[in-house]
Amino acid sequence: MSAQQTLVLIKPDGIVKSLTGNIITELSDTGIIIVGAKIVQVTRELAEEHYHHLREEKFFDELIKYIMGEFHVKRVLALVYHGENAVDKVRKVIGATNPEQSEPTSIRGKYGRITSKGVFENVVHASENKKEAEREIKLWFRPEELANTIYPTESKEVAKTEFFWKEK
Ligand code: UDP
Ligand code: MG
């Protein structure tokens, strides 16, 4: 099988609980590598697009608030991993969606919880399959933000405003 890429998000509860280092260590142990990383303040638009397939679910509104950081902190760490079988390797390490049903040694099993409102605070997101991984990576990252991308790119001339540090 050829190399895959997959999107991982350390969700706001993972950030607040200072789990970033642990999670990155556990993912590194599988032999896959990071090709993109950035802190993101998740807008409603990005949250709703990321979870668009869940919009009919009764937990959708709480999920959007959760990923936007309304219960913890307004930051997620977005990572793109690259390697053989990366999608399934990451899903195995993070564990099942419901933290109470996750292997107790998985990331979600160790650190996740279900709130009294029924929201699964499960610390981390990872793409479910190759197709979703491509959709999610393209939603969260621009090609030039990745050290290496497996998806074809094209260049276009665009007029744009850039920001610089203000001179004193
Ligand atoms: N979720 C929830 N309650 C549920 C199912 C899902 O709060 O009954 C949340 C949870 O944060 C989960 C996210 O919605 O990670 C996306 O759900 P999905 O079924 O895609 O699970 P995942 O792919 O994250 O394991
Ligand atoms: Mg999912």
PDB file of C-alpha atoms and ligand atoms in Angstrom:
ATOM      1  CA  MET A   1       0.000   0.000   0.000  1.00  0.00           C
ATOM      2  CA  SER A   2       1.299   3.486  -0.811  1.00  0.00           C
ATOM      3  CA  ALA A   3       1.692   6.300   1.693  1.00  0.00           C
ATOM      4  CA  GLN A   4      -1.422   8.049   2.956  1.00  0.00           C
ATOM      5  CA  GLN A   5      -2.024  11.356   4.661  1.00  0.00           C
ATOM      6  CA  THR A   6      -4.525  11.994   7.439  1.00  0.00           C
ATOM      7  CA  LEU A   7      -5.766  14.963   9.453  1.00  0.00           C
ATOM      8  CA  VAL A   8      -5.457  14.978  13.236  1.00  0.00           C
ATOM      9  CA  LEU A   9      -6.913  17.713  15.442  1.00  0.00           C
ATOM     10  CA  ILE A  10      -6.001  18.034  19.084  1.00  0.00           C
ATOM     11  CA  LYS A  11      -9.352  19.360  20.262  1.00  0.00           C
ATOM     12  CA  PRO A  12      -9.788  22.176  22.820  1.00  0.00           C
ATOM     13  CA  ASP A  13     -10.086  19.715  25.763  1.00  0.00           C
ATOM     14  CA  GLY A  14      -6.806  18.085  24.701  1.00  0.00           C
ATOM     15  CA  ILE A  15      -5.134  21.517  24.577  1.00  0.00           C
ATOM     16  CA  VAL A  16      -6.490  22.559  27.999  1.00  0.00           C
ATOM     17  CA  LYS A  17      -5.429  19.247  29.566  1.00  0.00           C
ATOM     18  CA  SER A  18      -1.869  19.745  28.155  1.00  0.00           C
ATOM     19  CA  LEU A  19      -2.053  16.470  26.259  1.00  0.00           C
ATOM     20  CA  THR A  20      -0.386  17.715  23.065  1.00  0.00           C
ATOM     21  CA  GLY A  21       3.032  16.230  23.874  1.00  0.00           C
ATOM     22  CA  ASN A  22       1.635  12.835  24.897  1.00  0.00           C
ATOM     23  CA  ILE A  23      -0.528  12.579  21.797  1.00  0.00           C
ATOM     24  CA  ILE A  24       2.299  13.514  19.425  1.00  0.00           C
ATOM     25  CA  THR A  25       4.594  10.982  21.134  1.00  0.00           C
ATOM     26  CA  GLU A  26       2.027   8.192  20.795  1.00  0.00           C
ATOM     27  CA  LEU A  27       1.441   9.014  17.128  1.00  0.00           C
ATOM     28  CA  SER A  28       5.221   9.178  16.430  1.00  0.00           C
ATOM     29  CA  ASP A  29       5.583   5.695  17.879  1.00  0.00           C
ATOM     30  CA  THR A  30       3.562   4.343  14.922  1.00  0.00           C
ATOM     31  CA  GLY A  31       6.318   5.500  12.525  1.00  0.00           C
ATOM     32  CA  ILE A  32       4.277   8.101  10.623  1.00  0.00           C
ATOM     33  CA  ILE A  33       5.578  11.670  10.299  1.00  0.00           C
ATOM     34  CA  ILE A  34       4.159  15.196  10.635  1.00  0.00           C
ATOM     35  CA  VAL A  35       4.072  17.152   7.367  1.00  0.00           C
ATOM     36  CA  GLY A  36       1.865  20.032   8.541  1.00  0.00           C
ATOM     37  CA  ALA A  37       1.084  21.696  11.870  1.00  0.00           C
ATOM     38  CA  LYS A  38      -0.649  24.865  13.018  1.00  0.00           C
ATOM     39  CA  ILE A  39      -2.756  26.326  15.813  1.00  0.00           C
ATOM     40  CA  VAL A  40      -6.223  27.273  14.549  1.00  0.00           C
ATOM     41  CA  GLN A  41      -8.993  29.364  16.063  1.00  0.00           C
ATOM     42  CA  VAL A  42     -11.943  27.490  14.619  1.00  0.00           C
ATOM     43  CA  THR A  43     -14.650  29.666  13.042  1.00  0.00           C
ATOM     44  CA  ARG A  44     -18.275  28.529  12.918  1.00  0.00           C
ATOM     45  CA  GLU A  45     -17.937  28.235   9.145  1.00  0.00           C
ATOM     46  CA  LEU A  46     -14.933  25.889   9.400  1.00  0.00           C
ATOM     47  CA  ALA A  47     -16.541  23.838  12.196  1.00  0.00           C
ATOM     48  CA  GLU A  48     -19.795  23.380  10.276  1.00  0.00           C
ATOM     49  CA  GLU A  49     -17.975  22.442   7.076  1.00  0.00           C
ATOM     50  CA  HIS A  50     -15.702  19.984   8.872  1.00  0.00           C
ATOM     51  CA  TYR A  51     -18.676  18.223  10.521  1.00  0.00           C
ATOM     52  CA  HIS A  52     -21.199  18.836   7.690  1.00  0.00           C
ATOM     53  CA  HIS A  53     -22.199  15.143   7.521  1.00  0.00           C
ATOM     54  CA  LEU A  54     -23.384  15.307  11.171  1.00  0.00           C
ATOM     55  CA  ARG A  55     -25.630  18.359  10.835  1.00  0.00           C
ATOM     56  CA  GLU A  56     -28.816  16.341  11.352  1.00  0.00           C
ATOM     57  CA  GLU A  57     -27.554  14.837  14.636  1.00  0.00           C
ATOM     58  CA  LYS A  58     -29.063  16.040  17.890  1.00  0.00           C
ATOM     59  CA  PHE A  59     -25.578  16.688  19.308  1.00  0.00           C
ATOM     60  CA  PHE A  60     -24.540  18.898  16.338  1.00  0.00           C
ATOM     61  CA  ASP A  61     -24.903  22.311  18.042  1.00  0.00           C
ATOM     62  CA  GLU A  62     -22.953  21.189  21.102  1.00  0.00           C
ATOM     63  CA  LEU A  63     -20.317  19.598  18.868  1.00  0.00           C
ATOM     64  CA  ILE A  64     -19.830  22.883  16.983  1.00  0.00           C
ATOM     65  CA  LYS A  65     -19.482  24.781  20.289  1.00  0.00           C
ATOM     66  CA  TYR A  66     -17.035  22.140  21.552  1.00  0.00           C
ATOM     67  CA  ILE A  67     -14.726  22.254  18.501  1.00  0.00           C
ATOM     68  CA  MET A  68     -14.895  26.096  18.465  1.00  0.00           C
ATOM     69  CA  GLY A  69     -13.584  26.010  22.035  1.00  0.00           C
ATOM     70  CA  GLU A  70     -16.576  27.434  23.879  1.00  0.00           C
ATOM     71  CA  PHE A  71     -16.188  24.910  26.717  1.00  0.00           C
ATOM     72  CA  HIS A  72     -12.375  25.042  27.010  1.00  0.00           C
ATOM     73  CA  VAL A  73     -10.135  27.341  24.971  1.00  0.00           C
ATOM     74  CA  LYS A  74     -10.468  28.756  21.468  1.00  0.00           C
ATOM     75  CA  ARG A  75      -7.646  26.778  19.912  1.00  0.00           C
ATOM     76  CA  VAL A  76      -7.046  23.447  18.256  1.00  0.00           C
ATOM     77  CA  LEU A  77      -3.756  22.033  16.969  1.00  0.00           C
ATOM     78  CA  ALA A  78      -4.200  20.808  13.402  1.00  0.00           C
ATOM     79  CA  LEU A  79      -1.681  18.210  12.194  1.00  0.00           C
ATOM     80  CA  VAL A  80      -1.221  16.342   8.937  1.00  0.00           C
ATOM     81  CA  TYR A  81       0.451  12.945   9.255  1.00  0.00           C
ATOM     82  CA  HIS A  82       2.058  11.042   6.394  1.00  0.00           C
ATOM     83  CA  GLY A  83       3.058   7.396   6.143  1.00  0.00           C
ATOM     84  CA  GLU A  84       2.085   3.848   5.267  1.00  0.00           C
ATOM     85  CA  ASN A  85      -1.494   3.132   6.291  1.00  0.00           C
ATOM     86  CA  ALA A  86      -1.574   6.445   8.202  1.00  0.00           C
ATOM     87  CA  VAL A  87      -5.390   6.681   8.368  1.00  0.00           C
ATOM     88  CA  ASP A  88      -5.964   3.362  10.155  1.00  0.00           C
ATOM     89  CA  LYS A  89      -2.813   3.619  12.280  1.00  0.00           C
ATOM     90  CA  VAL A  90      -4.005   6.914  13.765  1.00  0.00           C
ATOM     91  CA  ARG A  91      -7.593   5.698  14.258  1.00  0.00           C
ATOM     92  CA  LYS A  92      -6.265   2.689  16.193  1.00  0.00           C
ATOM     93  CA  VAL A  93      -4.105   4.798  18.513  1.00  0.00           C
ATOM     94  CA  ILE A  94      -6.904   7.284  19.277  1.00  0.00           C
ATOM     95  CA  GLY A  95      -9.605   4.657  19.964  1.00  0.00           C
ATOM     96  CA  ALA A  96     -13.380   4.582  19.505  1.00  0.00           C
ATOM     97  CA  THR A  97     -15.567   7.702  19.246  1.00  0.00           C
ATOM     98  CA  ASN A  98     -17.256   7.067  22.601  1.00  0.00           C
ATOM     99  CA  PRO A  99     -14.510   7.430  25.234  1.00  0.00           C
ATOM    100  CA  GLU A 100     -16.301   4.960  27.516  1.00  0.00           C
ATOM    101  CA  GLN A 101     -16.172   2.317  24.792  1.00  0.00           C
ATOM    102  CA  SER A 102     -12.588   3.064  23.731  1.00  0.00           C
ATOM    103  CA  GLU A 103      -9.783   0.686  24.617  1.00  0.00           C
ATOM    104  CA  PRO A 104      -8.592   1.958  28.008  1.00  0.00           C
ATOM    105  CA  THR A 105      -5.044   2.220  26.602  1.00  0.00           C
ATOM    106  CA  SER A 106      -6.120   4.386  23.632  1.00  0.00           C
ATOM    107  CA  ILE A 107      -5.867   8.182  23.765  1.00  0.00           C
ATOM    108  CA  ARG A 108      -9.641   8.629  23.997  1.00  0.00           C
ATOM    109  CA  GLY A 109      -9.904   5.754  26.496  1.00  0.00           C
ATOM    110  CA  LYS A 110      -7.281   7.321  28.736  1.00  0.00           C
ATOM    111  CA  TYR A 111      -8.207  10.990  28.525  1.00  0.00           C
ATOM    112  CA  GLY A 112     -11.752  11.341  27.159  1.00  0.00           C
ATOM    113  CA  ARG A 113     -15.034  11.802  29.029  1.00  0.00           C
ATOM    114  CA  ILE A 114     -18.735  12.237  28.411  1.00  0.00           C
ATOM    115  CA  THR A 115     -20.153  15.405  29.894  1.00  0.00           C
ATOM    116  CA  SER A 116     -23.442  15.489  31.800  1.00  0.00           C
ATOM    117  CA  LYS A 117     -24.937  17.136  28.667  1.00  0.00           C
ATOM    118  CA  GLY A 118     -23.906  14.031  26.710  1.00  0.00           C
ATOM    119  CA  VAL A 119     -21.111  15.617  24.624  1.00  0.00           C
ATOM    120  CA  PHE A 120     -18.253  13.237  23.917  1.00  0.00           C
ATOM    121  CA  GLU A 121     -15.132  15.188  24.891  1.00  0.00           C
ATOM    122  CA  ASN A 122     -12.780  12.783  23.192  1.00  0.00           C
ATOM    123  CA  VAL A 123      -9.602  14.877  22.993  1.00  0.00           C
ATOM    124  CA  VAL A 124      -8.683  14.247  19.386  1.00  0.00           C
ATOM    125  CA  HIS A 125     -10.097  14.055  15.860  1.00  0.00           C
ATOM    126  CA  ALA A 126      -8.706  11.845  13.120  1.00  0.00           C
ATOM    127  CA  SER A 127      -9.925  11.299   9.561  1.00  0.00           C
ATOM    128  CA  GLU A 128     -12.020   8.138   9.140  1.00  0.00           C
ATOM    129  CA  ASN A 129     -10.891   7.062   5.680  1.00  0.00           C
ATOM    130  CA  LYS A 130      -8.735   8.124   2.731  1.00  0.00           C
ATOM    131  CA  LYS A 131     -11.499  10.099   1.031  1.00  0.00           C
ATOM    132  CA  GLU A 132     -12.409  12.039   4.184  1.00  0.00           C
ATOM    133  CA  ALA A 133      -8.712  12.623   4.885  1.00  0.00           C
ATOM    134  CA  GLU A 134      -8.290  14.324   1.515  1.00  0.00           C
ATOM    135  CA  ARG A 135     -11.410  16.464   2.039  1.00  0.00           C
ATOM    136  CA  GLU A 136     -10.357  17.467   5.556  1.00  0.00           C
ATOM    137  CA  ILE A 137      -6.694  18.191   4.739  1.00  0.00           C
ATOM    138  CA  LYS A 138      -7.796  20.421   1.843  1.00  0.00           C
ATOM    139  CA  LEU A 139     -10.295  22.173   4.133  1.00  0.00           C
ATOM    140  CA  TRP A 140      -7.794  22.891   6.931  1.00  0.00           C
ATOM    141  CA  PHE A 141      -4.516  23.468   5.053  1.00  0.00           C
ATOM    142  CA  ARG A 142      -3.262  25.265   1.967  1.00  0.00           C
ATOM    143  CA  PRO A 143      -0.793  23.328  -0.176  1.00  0.00           C
ATOM    144  CA  GLU A 144       2.165  25.555   0.758  1.00  0.00           C
ATOM    145  CA  GLU A 145       1.569  24.872   4.468  1.00  0.00           C
ATOM    146  CA  LEU A 146       2.496  21.213   4.004  1.00  0.00           C
ATOM    147  CA  ALA A 147       6.103  20.038   3.810  1.00  0.00           C
ATOM    148  CA  ASN A 148       4.909  17.394   1.381  1.00  0.00           C
ATOM    149  CA  THR A 149       1.524  16.760  -0.152  1.00  0.00           C
ATOM    150  CA  ILE A 150       0.258  13.722  -2.011  1.00  0.00           C
ATOM    151  CA  TYR A 151      -2.532  15.736  -3.659  1.00  0.00           C
ATOM    152  CA  PRO A 152      -1.895  17.491  -6.980  1.00  0.00           C
ATOM    153  CA  THR A 153      -1.609  21.289  -6.883  1.00  0.00           C
ATOM    154  CA  GLU A 154      -1.927  24.042  -9.477  1.00  0.00           C
ATOM    155  CA  SER A 155      -0.852  27.676  -9.422  1.00  0.00           C
ATOM    156  CA  LYS A 156      -3.080  30.680 -10.140  1.00  0.00           C
ATOM    157  CA  GLU A 157      -2.267  34.396 -10.234  1.00  0.00           C
ATOM    158  CA  VAL A 158      -4.260  36.199  -7.522  1.00  0.00           C
ATOM    159  CA  ALA A 159      -4.299  39.766  -6.198  1.00  0.00           C
ATOM    160  CA  LYS A 160      -4.070  39.696  -2.418  1.00  0.00           C
ATOM    161  CA  THR A 161      -3.374  41.768   0.676  1.00  0.00           C
ATOM    162  CA  GLU A 162      -0.568  40.477   2.849  1.00  0.00           C
ATOM    163  CA  PHE A 163       0.104  41.294   6.492  1.00  0.00           C
ATOM    164  CA  PHE A 164       3.542  42.302   7.783  1.00  0.00           C
ATOM    165  CA  TRP A 165       4.814  43.085  11.260  1.00  0.00           C
ATOM    166  CA  LYS A 166       4.375  46.843  11.779  1.00  0.00           C
ATOM    167  CA  GLU A 167       7.644  48.787  11.890  1.00  0.00           C
ATOM    168  CA  LYS A 168       8.127  50.832  15.072  1.00  0.00           C
TER     169      LYS A 168
HETATM  170  N1  UDP B   1     -20.009  12.983  18.999  1.00  0.00           N
HETATM  171  C1  UDP B   1     -20.793  13.184  20.131  1.00  0.00           C
HETATM  172  N2  UDP B   1     -21.793  12.267  20.403  1.00  0.00           N
HETATM  173  C2  UDP B   1     -22.027  11.182  19.613  1.00  0.00           C
HETATM  174  C3  UDP B   1     -21.224  11.002  18.483  1.00  0.00           C
HETATM  175  C4  UDP B   1     -20.235  11.907  18.199  1.00  0.00           C
HETATM  176  O1  UDP B   1     -20.607  14.138  20.878  1.00  0.00           O
HETATM  177  O2  UDP B   1     -22.933  10.386  19.918  1.00  0.00           O
HETATM  178  C5  UDP B   1     -18.942  13.965  18.669  1.00  0.00           C
HETATM  179  C6  UDP B   1     -17.554  13.493  19.096  1.00  0.00           C
HETATM  180  O3  UDP B   1     -16.797  14.631  19.494  1.00  0.00           O
HETATM  181  C7  UDP B   1     -16.997  12.913  17.817  1.00  0.00           C
HETATM  182  C8  UDP B   1     -17.564  13.882  16.788  1.00  0.00           C
HETATM  183  O4  UDP B   1     -18.881  14.157  17.256  1.00  0.00           O
HETATM  184  O5  UDP B   1     -15.594  12.845  17.820  1.00  0.00           O
HETATM  185  C9  UDP B   1     -17.622  13.356  15.369  1.00  0.00           C
HETATM  186  O6  UDP B   1     -18.366  12.163  15.338  1.00  0.00           O
HETATM  187  P1  UDP B   1     -17.913  10.927  14.463  1.00  0.00           P
HETATM  188  O7  UDP B   1     -19.042   9.953  14.447  1.00  0.00           O
HETATM  189  O8  UDP B   1     -17.368  11.381  13.156  1.00  0.00           O
HETATM  190  O9  UDP B   1     -16.743  10.266  15.362  1.00  0.00           O
HETATM  191  P2  UDP B   1     -15.138  10.261  15.166  1.00  0.00           P
HETATM  192  O10 UDP B   1     -14.856  10.116  13.690  1.00  0.00           O
HETATM  193  O11 UDP B   1     -14.614  11.564  15.726  1.00  0.00           O
HETATM  194  O12 UDP B   1     -14.659   9.074  15.959  1.00  0.00           O
HETATM  195 MG    MG B   2     -15.588  11.213  12.108  1.00  0.00          MG
END
